[in-house]
PDB file of C-alpha atoms and ligand atoms in Angstrom:
ATOM      1  CA  MET A 676      -0.316  -0.095   0.197  1.00 57.00           C
ATOM      2  CA  PRO A 677       1.305   3.555  -0.389  1.00 54.00           C
ATOM      3  CA  GLU A 678       2.536   5.457   2.075  1.00 58.00           C
ATOM      4  CA  PRO A 679       0.085   8.583   2.500  1.00 63.00           C
ATOM      5  CA  THR A 680       1.708  11.610   1.257  1.00 76.00           C
ATOM      6  CA  ASP A 681       3.592  13.769   4.032  1.00 89.00           C
ATOM      7  CA  VAL A 682       1.370  17.118   4.933  1.00 94.00           C
ATOM      8  CA  VAL A 683       4.636  18.871   5.665  1.00 96.00           C
ATOM      9  CA  GLU A 684       7.021  20.801   3.520  1.00 95.00           C
ATOM     10  CA  HIS A 685      10.510  20.625   3.697  1.00 95.00           C
ATOM     11  CA  ASP A 686      11.859  23.802   2.158  1.00 96.00           C
ATOM     12  CA  ASP A 687      14.004  26.229   3.220  1.00 97.00           C
ATOM     13  CA  ARG A 688      11.536  29.187   3.061  1.00 98.00           C
ATOM     14  CA  SER A 689       9.272  26.908   5.725  1.00 98.00           C
ATOM     15  CA  ARG A 690      12.667  25.824   7.801  1.00 98.00           C
ATOM     16  CA  GLU A 691      13.226  29.855   7.708  1.00 98.00           C
ATOM     17  CA  ILE A 692       9.910  30.994   8.743  1.00 98.00           C
ATOM     18  CA  LEU A 693       9.513  28.206  11.603  1.00 98.00           C
ATOM     19  CA  GLY A 694      13.254  28.686  12.939  1.00 98.00           C
ATOM     20  CA  ARG A 695      13.631  26.173  16.044  1.00 97.00           C
ATOM     21  CA  GLY A 696       9.957  25.434  15.870  1.00 98.00           C
ATOM     22  CA  PHE A 697      10.424  23.440  12.900  1.00 98.00           C
ATOM     23  CA  ASP A 698      10.714  19.772  13.668  1.00 98.00           C
ATOM     24  CA  GLY A 699       7.672  20.521  16.667  1.00 98.00           C
ATOM     25  CA  ALA A 700       5.375  22.383  13.988  1.00 98.00           C
ATOM     26  CA  ALA A 701       5.935  19.247  11.577  1.00 98.00           C
ATOM     27  CA  SER A 702       4.812  16.924  14.095  1.00 98.00           C
ATOM     28  CA  PHE A 703       2.035  19.046  15.303  1.00 98.00           C
ATOM     29  CA  ALA A 704       1.069  19.236  11.985  1.00 98.00           C
ATOM     30  CA  ARG A 705       0.921  15.515  11.290  1.00 97.00           C
ATOM     31  CA  MET A 706      -0.998  15.066  14.522  1.00 97.00           C
ATOM     32  CA  LEU A 707      -3.808  17.405  13.054  1.00 97.00           C
ATOM     33  CA  ALA A 708      -3.271  15.737   9.440  1.00 96.00           C
ATOM     34  CA  ALA A 709      -4.238  12.438  11.139  1.00 95.00           C
ATOM     35  CA  GLU A 710      -6.602  13.186  13.861  1.00 96.00           C
ATOM     36  CA  GLY A 711      -7.474  16.517  13.366  1.00 94.00           C
ATOM     37  CA  GLU A 712     -11.182  16.236  11.409  1.00 93.00           C
ATOM     38  CA  LEU A 713     -11.920  12.959  13.232  1.00 93.00           C
ATOM     39  CA  ARG A 714     -11.692  15.132  17.094  1.00 94.00           C
ATOM     40  CA  GLY A 715     -13.930  18.056  14.841  1.00 93.00           C
ATOM     41  CA  LEU A 716     -10.789  20.232  14.906  1.00 94.00           C
ATOM     42  CA  ILE A 717     -10.874  21.222  11.108  1.00 91.00           C
ATOM     43  CA  GLY A 718     -12.424  20.325   8.168  1.00 90.00           C
ATOM     44  CA  PRO A 719     -11.908  18.189   5.108  1.00 87.00           C
ATOM     45  CA  ARG A 720     -10.937  20.578   2.672  1.00 90.00           C
ATOM     46  CA  GLU A 721      -8.697  21.786   5.273  1.00 89.00           C
ATOM     47  CA  LEU A 722      -6.033  19.664   4.722  1.00 87.00           C
ATOM     48  CA  PRO A 723      -4.404  20.220   1.359  1.00 87.00           C
ATOM     49  CA  ARG A 724      -3.200  23.315   2.932  1.00 92.00           C
ATOM     50  CA  LEU A 725      -2.939  22.511   6.563  1.00 96.00           C
ATOM     51  CA  TRP A 726       0.637  22.468   6.807  1.00 97.00           C
ATOM     52  CA  ARG A 727       1.287  26.138   4.524  1.00 96.00           C
ATOM     53  CA  ARG A 728      -2.195  28.162   5.362  1.00 95.00           C
ATOM     54  CA  HIS A 729      -2.676  27.240   9.105  1.00 97.00           C
ATOM     55  CA  VAL A 730       0.449  26.338  10.727  1.00 98.00           C
ATOM     56  CA  VAL A 731       3.280  28.005   9.020  1.00 98.00           C
ATOM     57  CA  ASN A 732       0.766  30.839   9.160  1.00 98.00           C
ATOM     58  CA  SER A 733       1.027  30.838  12.672  1.00 98.00           C
ATOM     59  CA  ALA A 734       4.247  32.008  12.371  1.00 98.00           C
ATOM     60  CA  ALA A 735       2.841  35.886  10.487  1.00 98.00           C
ATOM     61  CA  VAL A 736       2.918  36.477  14.305  1.00 98.00           C
ATOM     62  CA  ALA A 737       6.280  35.484  15.640  1.00 98.00           C
ATOM     63  CA  PRO A 738       8.311  39.273  14.157  1.00 98.00           C
ATOM     64  CA  TYR A 739       6.020  41.426  16.851  1.00 98.00           C
ATOM     65  CA  LEU A 740       6.140  38.775  20.096  1.00 98.00           C
ATOM     66  CA  PRO A 741       7.827  40.668  23.173  1.00 98.00           C
ATOM     67  CA  ALA A 742      11.933  39.225  23.755  1.00 97.00           C
ATOM     68  CA  SER A 743      10.539  37.472  26.706  1.00 97.00           C
ATOM     69  CA  GLY A 744       7.726  37.161  29.119  1.00 98.00           C
ATOM     70  CA  SER A 745       4.284  35.649  28.578  1.00 98.00           C
ATOM     71  CA  LEU A 746       1.778  34.945  25.764  1.00 98.00           C
ATOM     72  CA  VAL A 747      -1.641  34.239  26.138  1.00 98.00           C
ATOM     73  CA  ASP A 748      -3.500  33.208  23.171  1.00 98.00           C
ATOM     74  CA  VAL A 749      -7.115  33.319  23.065  1.00 98.00           C
ATOM     75  CA  GLY A 750      -9.704  30.823  21.072  1.00 98.00           C
ATOM     76  CA  SER A 751      -6.787  28.190  20.187  1.00 98.00           C
ATOM     77  CA  GLY A 752      -9.141  25.737  19.126  1.00 97.00           C
ATOM     78  CA  ALA A 753      -6.541  23.107  17.474  1.00 97.00           C
ATOM     79  CA  GLY A 754      -3.321  25.426  18.842  1.00 98.00           C
ATOM     80  CA  LEU A 755      -3.081  28.124  16.195  1.00 98.00           C
ATOM     81  CA  PRO A 756      -1.035  30.325  16.889  1.00 98.00           C
ATOM     82  CA  GLY A 757      -0.852  28.934  20.110  1.00 98.00           C
ATOM     83  CA  LEU A 758       1.430  25.998  19.481  1.00 98.00           C
ATOM     84  CA  VAL A 759       3.252  27.098  17.081  1.00 98.00           C
ATOM     85  CA  LEU A 760       4.687  30.160  18.892  1.00 98.00           C
ATOM     86  CA  ALA A 761       4.977  27.793  21.704  1.00 98.00           C
ATOM     87  CA  LEU A 762       7.547  25.992  19.764  1.00 98.00           C
ATOM     88  CA  MET A 763       9.056  28.327  18.498  1.00 98.00           C
ATOM     89  CA  ARG A 764       9.536  30.779  21.227  1.00 98.00           C
ATOM     90  CA  PRO A 765      10.520  27.721  24.177  1.00 98.00           C
ATOM     91  CA  ASP A 766      11.509  31.129  26.084  1.00 98.00           C
ATOM     92  CA  LEU A 767       8.128  31.888  26.247  1.00 98.00           C
ATOM     93  CA  GLN A 768       5.615  31.097  28.793  1.00 98.00           C
ATOM     94  CA  VAL A 769       1.758  30.463  26.549  1.00 98.00           C
ATOM     95  CA  HIS A 770      -1.155  30.618  27.917  1.00 98.00           C
ATOM     96  CA  LEU A 771      -3.587  28.763  25.658  1.00 98.00           C
ATOM     97  CA  LEU A 772      -7.731  29.926  26.425  1.00 98.00           C
ATOM     98  CA  GLU A 773     -10.692  27.272  25.003  1.00 98.00           C
ATOM     99  CA  PRO A 774     -13.867  27.086  26.187  1.00 98.00           C
ATOM    100  CA  MET A 775     -14.433  23.754  24.417  1.00 97.00           C
ATOM    101  CA  GLN A 776     -13.747  20.883  26.365  1.00 97.00           C
ATOM    102  CA  ARG A 777     -12.870  18.474  23.750  1.00 96.00           C
ATOM    103  CA  ARG A 778     -10.354  21.192  22.140  1.00 98.00           C
ATOM    104  CA  VAL A 779      -8.636  21.383  25.744  1.00 98.00           C
ATOM    105  CA  ALA A 780      -8.714  18.052  25.600  1.00 98.00           C
ATOM    106  CA  TRP A 781      -6.782  18.386  22.162  1.00 98.00           C
ATOM    107  CA  LEU A 782      -4.638  21.059  23.610  1.00 98.00           C
ATOM    108  CA  THR A 783      -3.345  19.845  26.622  1.00 98.00           C
ATOM    109  CA  GLU A 784      -2.806  16.197  24.681  1.00 98.00           C
ATOM    110  CA  VAL A 785      -0.763  17.615  22.074  1.00 98.00           C
ATOM    111  CA  SER A 786       0.837  20.058  24.450  1.00 98.00           C
ATOM    112  CA  GLU A 787       2.321  16.236  26.390  1.00 98.00           C
ATOM    113  CA  ARG A 788       3.169  14.448  23.293  1.00 98.00           C
ATOM    114  CA  LEU A 789       5.173  17.821  21.394  1.00 98.00           C
ATOM    115  CA  GLU A 790       7.252  17.790  25.802  1.00 98.00           C
ATOM    116  CA  LEU A 791       6.188  21.675  25.682  1.00 98.00           C
ATOM    117  CA  GLU A 792       7.266  22.632  29.272  1.00 98.00           C
ATOM    118  CA  ASN A 793       6.784  26.292  28.566  1.00 98.00           C
ATOM    119  CA  VAL A 794       2.181  26.092  27.890  1.00 98.00           C
ATOM    120  CA  VAL A 795      -0.447  25.985  29.899  1.00 98.00           C
ATOM    121  CA  VAL A 796      -3.711  25.175  28.862  1.00 98.00           C
ATOM    122  CA  HIS A 797      -6.844  27.057  30.528  1.00 98.00           C
ATOM    123  CA  ALA A 798     -10.701  25.923  30.283  1.00 98.00           C
ATOM    124  CA  VAL A 799     -12.004  28.864  29.886  1.00 98.00           C
ATOM    125  CA  ARG A 800     -13.816  31.801  28.022  1.00 98.00           C
ATOM    126  CA  ALA A 801     -11.822  34.947  27.669  1.00 98.00           C
ATOM    127  CA  GLU A 802     -13.934  37.404  29.980  1.00 97.00           C
ATOM    128  CA  ASP A 803     -13.279  34.948  32.784  1.00 97.00           C
ATOM    129  CA  MET A 804      -9.945  35.553  33.074  1.00 97.00           C
ATOM    130  CA  GLN A 805      -9.744  38.871  34.064  1.00 97.00           C
ATOM    131  CA  GLY A 806      -7.541  39.496  36.983  1.00 96.00           C
ATOM    132  CA  GLU A 807      -5.958  35.881  36.733  1.00 97.00           C
ATOM    133  CA  ILE A 808      -3.647  35.987  33.881  1.00 97.00           C
ATOM    134  CA  LEU A 809      -1.211  39.763  32.449  1.00 98.00           C
ATOM    135  CA  ALA A 810       0.317  39.054  30.638  1.00 98.00           C
ATOM    136  CA  ASP A 811       2.925  40.693  27.805  1.00 98.00           C
ATOM    137  CA  ALA A 812       1.351  39.514  24.881  1.00 98.00           C
ATOM    138  CA  ALA A 813      -2.120  38.502  23.591  1.00 98.00           C
ATOM    139  CA  THR A 814      -2.712  36.646  20.108  1.00 98.00           C
ATOM    140  CA  ALA A 815      -5.989  35.714  18.256  1.00 98.00           C
ATOM    141  CA  ARG A 816      -6.539  33.741  15.249  1.00 98.00           C
ATOM    142  CA  ALA A 817     -10.277  33.453  13.951  1.00 95.00           C
ATOM    143  CA  VAL A 818     -12.023  34.404  17.074  1.00 97.00           C
ATOM    144  CA  ALA A 819     -14.084  37.684  17.048  1.00 97.00           C
ATOM    145  CA  ALA A 820     -14.019  40.643  14.869  1.00 97.00           C
ATOM    146  CA  LEU A 821     -11.343  43.394  16.832  1.00 98.00           C
ATOM    147  CA  ASP A 822     -14.045  45.117  18.909  1.00 98.00           C
ATOM    148  CA  LYS A 823     -15.270  42.273  21.008  1.00 98.00           C
ATOM    149  CA  LEU A 824     -11.633  40.601  20.637  1.00 98.00           C
ATOM    150  CA  ALA A 825     -10.156  44.015  22.079  1.00 98.00           C
ATOM    151  CA  ARG A 826     -12.524  43.799  24.984  1.00 98.00           C
ATOM    152  CA  TRP A 827     -11.929  39.798  25.807  1.00 98.00           C
ATOM    153  CA  THR A 828      -7.968  40.176  25.470  1.00 98.00           C
ATOM    154  CA  LEU A 829      -7.192  43.397  26.517  1.00 98.00           C
ATOM    155  CA  PRO A 830      -7.395  43.185  30.065  1.00 98.00           C
ATOM    156  CA  LEU A 831      -5.288  40.129  29.987  1.00 98.00           C
ATOM    157  CA  VAL A 832      -2.291  42.122  28.064  1.00 98.00           C
ATOM    158  CA  ARG A 833      -0.365  44.850  30.867  1.00 97.00           C
ATOM    159  CA  LEU A 834       0.470  48.530  29.906  1.00 96.00           C
ATOM    160  CA  GLY A 835       3.393  48.453  27.758  1.00 96.00           C
ATOM    161  CA  GLY A 836       1.840  45.106  26.013  1.00 98.00           C
ATOM    162  CA  VAL A 837       0.589  43.931  22.633  1.00 98.00           C
ATOM    163  CA  LEU A 838      -2.606  42.492  21.213  1.00 98.00           C
ATOM    164  CA  LEU A 839      -1.488  40.456  18.034  1.00 98.00           C
ATOM    165  CA  ALA A 840      -4.691  40.040  15.711  1.00 98.00           C
ATOM    166  CA  MET A 841      -4.716  37.506  12.976  1.00 98.00           C
ATOM    167  CA  LYS A 842      -7.056  38.827   9.977  1.00 96.00           C
ATOM    168  CA  GLY A 843      -7.900  38.824   6.981  1.00 90.00           C
ATOM    169  CA  GLN A 844      -9.219  41.157   4.125  1.00 90.00           C
ATOM    170  CA  ARG A 845     -11.305  43.574   6.551  1.00 94.00           C
ATOM    171  CA  ALA A 846      -8.836  44.380   9.434  1.00 96.00           C
ATOM    172  CA  THR A 847      -8.577  48.271   8.847  1.00 96.00           C
ATOM    173  CA  GLU A 848     -12.858  48.514   8.688  1.00 97.00           C
ATOM    174  CA  GLU A 849     -12.533  45.859  11.711  1.00 98.00           C
ATOM    175  CA  VAL A 850      -9.660  48.669  13.783  1.00 98.00           C
ATOM    176  CA  THR A 851     -12.431  51.397  12.461  1.00 98.00           C
ATOM    177  CA  LYS A 852     -14.755  49.980  13.993  1.00 98.00           C
ATOM    178  CA  ALA A 853     -13.261  49.286  16.730  1.00 98.00           C
ATOM    179  CA  GLY A 854     -11.438  52.789  17.552  1.00 97.00           C
ATOM    180  CA  LYS A 855     -13.992  54.237  20.479  1.00 97.00           C
ATOM    181  CA  THR A 856     -13.070  50.253  22.679  1.00 98.00           C
ATOM    182  CA  LEU A 857      -9.209  50.690  21.447  1.00 98.00           C
ATOM    183  CA  ARG A 858      -9.439  54.496  22.827  1.00 97.00           C
ATOM    184  CA  ASN A 859     -11.060  53.208  26.095  1.00 96.00           C
ATOM    185  CA  PHE A 860      -8.772  51.257  26.565  1.00 96.00           C
ATOM    186  CA  GLY A 861      -5.741  53.486  26.621  1.00 94.00           C
ATOM    187  CA  VAL A 862      -3.958  52.017  23.289  1.00 97.00           C
ATOM    188  CA  THR A 863      -1.205  54.089  21.875  1.00 94.00           C
ATOM    189  CA  SER A 864      -0.846  52.830  18.576  1.00 97.00           C
ATOM    190  CA  VAL A 865      -2.667  50.293  15.947  1.00 98.00           C
ATOM    191  CA  GLU A 866      -0.512  49.306  13.204  1.00 98.00           C
ATOM    192  CA  VAL A 867      -1.825  46.674  10.504  1.00 98.00           C
ATOM    193  CA  HIS A 868       0.891  44.689   8.804  1.00 98.00           C
ATOM    194  CA  ASP A 869       0.191  42.768   5.475  1.00 97.00           C
ATOM    195  CA  ILE A 870       2.339  39.353   5.645  1.00 97.00           C
ATOM    196  CA  ASP A 871       2.761  36.774   2.498  1.00 97.00           C
ATOM    197  CA  LEU A 872       4.909  34.911   3.999  1.00 97.00           C
ATOM    198  CA  TYR A 873       5.501  32.505   0.603  1.00 97.00           C
ATOM    199  CA  ASP A 874       5.465  35.668  -1.476  1.00 96.00           C
ATOM    200  CA  ASP A 875       2.889  34.067  -2.672  1.00 94.00           C
ATOM    201  CA  GLY A 876      -0.113  36.315  -2.617  1.00 94.00           C
ATOM    202  CA  ASP A 877      -1.767  34.778   0.250  1.00 92.00           C
ATOM    203  CA  VAL A 878      -2.145  37.560   2.421  1.00 95.00           C
ATOM    204  CA  THR A 879      -2.284  37.796   6.001  1.00 96.00           C
ATOM    205  CA  ARG A 880      -3.166  40.524   8.290  1.00 97.00           C
ATOM    206  CA  VAL A 881      -1.344  41.279  11.791  1.00 98.00           C
ATOM    207  CA  VAL A 882      -3.565  43.662  13.517  1.00 98.00           C
ATOM    208  CA  GLU A 883      -0.828  45.191  16.141  1.00 98.00           C
ATOM    209  CA  VAL A 884      -2.432  46.385  19.073  1.00 98.00           C
ATOM    210  CA  ARG A 885       0.332  48.211  21.345  1.00 98.00           C
ATOM    211  CA  ARG A 886      -1.436  49.263  24.978  1.00 93.00           C
TER     212      ARG A 886
HETATM  213  C1  LIG B1101     -13.051  29.647  14.563  1.00 71.53           C
HETATM  214  S1  LIG B1101     -12.255  28.887  15.669  1.00 71.53           S
HETATM  215  C2  LIG B1101     -10.521  29.522  15.380  1.00 71.53           C
HETATM  216  C3  LIG B1101      -9.640  28.788  15.842  1.00 71.53           C
HETATM  217  C4  LIG B1101      -7.884  28.594  16.190  1.00 71.53           C
HETATM  218  N1  LIG B1101      -7.157  30.360  16.812  1.00 71.53           N
HETATM  219  C5  LIG B1101      -7.726  28.861  14.403  1.00 71.53           C
HETATM  220  O1  LIG B1101      -7.329  29.733  14.335  1.00 71.53           O
HETATM  221  O2  LIG B1101      -7.785  27.207  13.895  1.00 71.53           O
HETATM  222  C6  LIG B1101     -12.543  29.680  17.587  1.00 71.53           C
HETATM  223  C7  LIG B1101     -11.853  29.790  18.597  1.00 71.53           C
HETATM  224  O3  LIG B1101     -12.291  30.830  19.563  1.00 71.53           O
HETATM  225  C8  LIG B1101     -13.062  29.989  20.711  1.00 71.53           C
HETATM  226  N2  LIG B1101     -13.901  30.942  21.411  1.00 71.53           N
HETATM  227  C9  LIG B1101     -15.266  31.133  21.445  1.00 71.53           C
HETATM  228  N3  LIG B1101     -15.284  32.088  22.117  1.00 71.53           N
HETATM  229  C10 LIG B1101     -14.442  32.110  22.645  1.00 71.53           C
HETATM  230  C11 LIG B1101     -14.392  32.983  24.366  1.00 71.53           C
HETATM  231  N4  LIG B1101     -15.393  33.684  24.298  1.00 71.53           N
HETATM  232  N5  LIG B1101     -13.054  33.002  24.506  1.00 71.53           N
HETATM  233  C12 LIG B1101     -11.806  32.472  24.017  1.00 71.53           C
HETATM  234  N6  LIG B1101     -12.099  31.612  23.394  1.00 71.53           N
HETATM  235  C13 LIG B1101     -13.144  31.835  22.560  1.00 71.53           C
HETATM  236  C14 LIG B1101     -14.029  28.966  20.442  1.00 71.53           C
HETATM  237  O4  LIG B1101     -14.090  27.901  20.980  1.00 71.53           O
HETATM  238  C15 LIG B1101     -13.166  28.106  19.176  1.00 71.53           C
HETATM  239  O5  LIG B1101     -12.098  27.193  19.199  1.00 71.53           O
END
């Protein structure tokens, strides 16, 4: 019987993007490919683009992460971007927030299988973590529109810290709509970065919100 095709691309660019996280991200991608659909984490149509569109894509926020400290990834789901960032940055303490028990079980299991000592999984909604955690940075991918996301996540980020929201085409529009909320939180700067990791026209927008 032929071997199933490997979802991982071993090209130089993927290695450059993921850095020291490459091998772990490759293992993570294979786990997701093997079990993700069955466990309701990814749709079958996502499998062919699992590597670039989801796993490596998570690294788009990496350049904006703090030099040290802690990160809270809100709505981690299958572990995107939180688990990939934890693999790339073992020096950061990474908190994964996810309310769905089935996904929490997955995140816990995968963190153990990948021997990630810098990850803590919390089975909570972001709103219920206010006052419990104060991180240097927060990340979120495909969780909520920026206005709602800011209200959920900025209370979890210390003054001087950063929220990195991974967005699609509507990023700038979302920034405009979130204006009042961002001002209320004393946000000092908002920048939208267009990231085309493989230079193939597949652009991810990272909204960098500093408070
Ligand atoms: C569309 S999924 C995206 C998952 C992952 N970030 C990704 O990019 O594949 C949104 C996730 O946010 C979680 N979520 C929804 N409301 C939340 C809340 N209030 N606090 C934290 N997570 C939440 C959901 O359970 C779900 O796993």
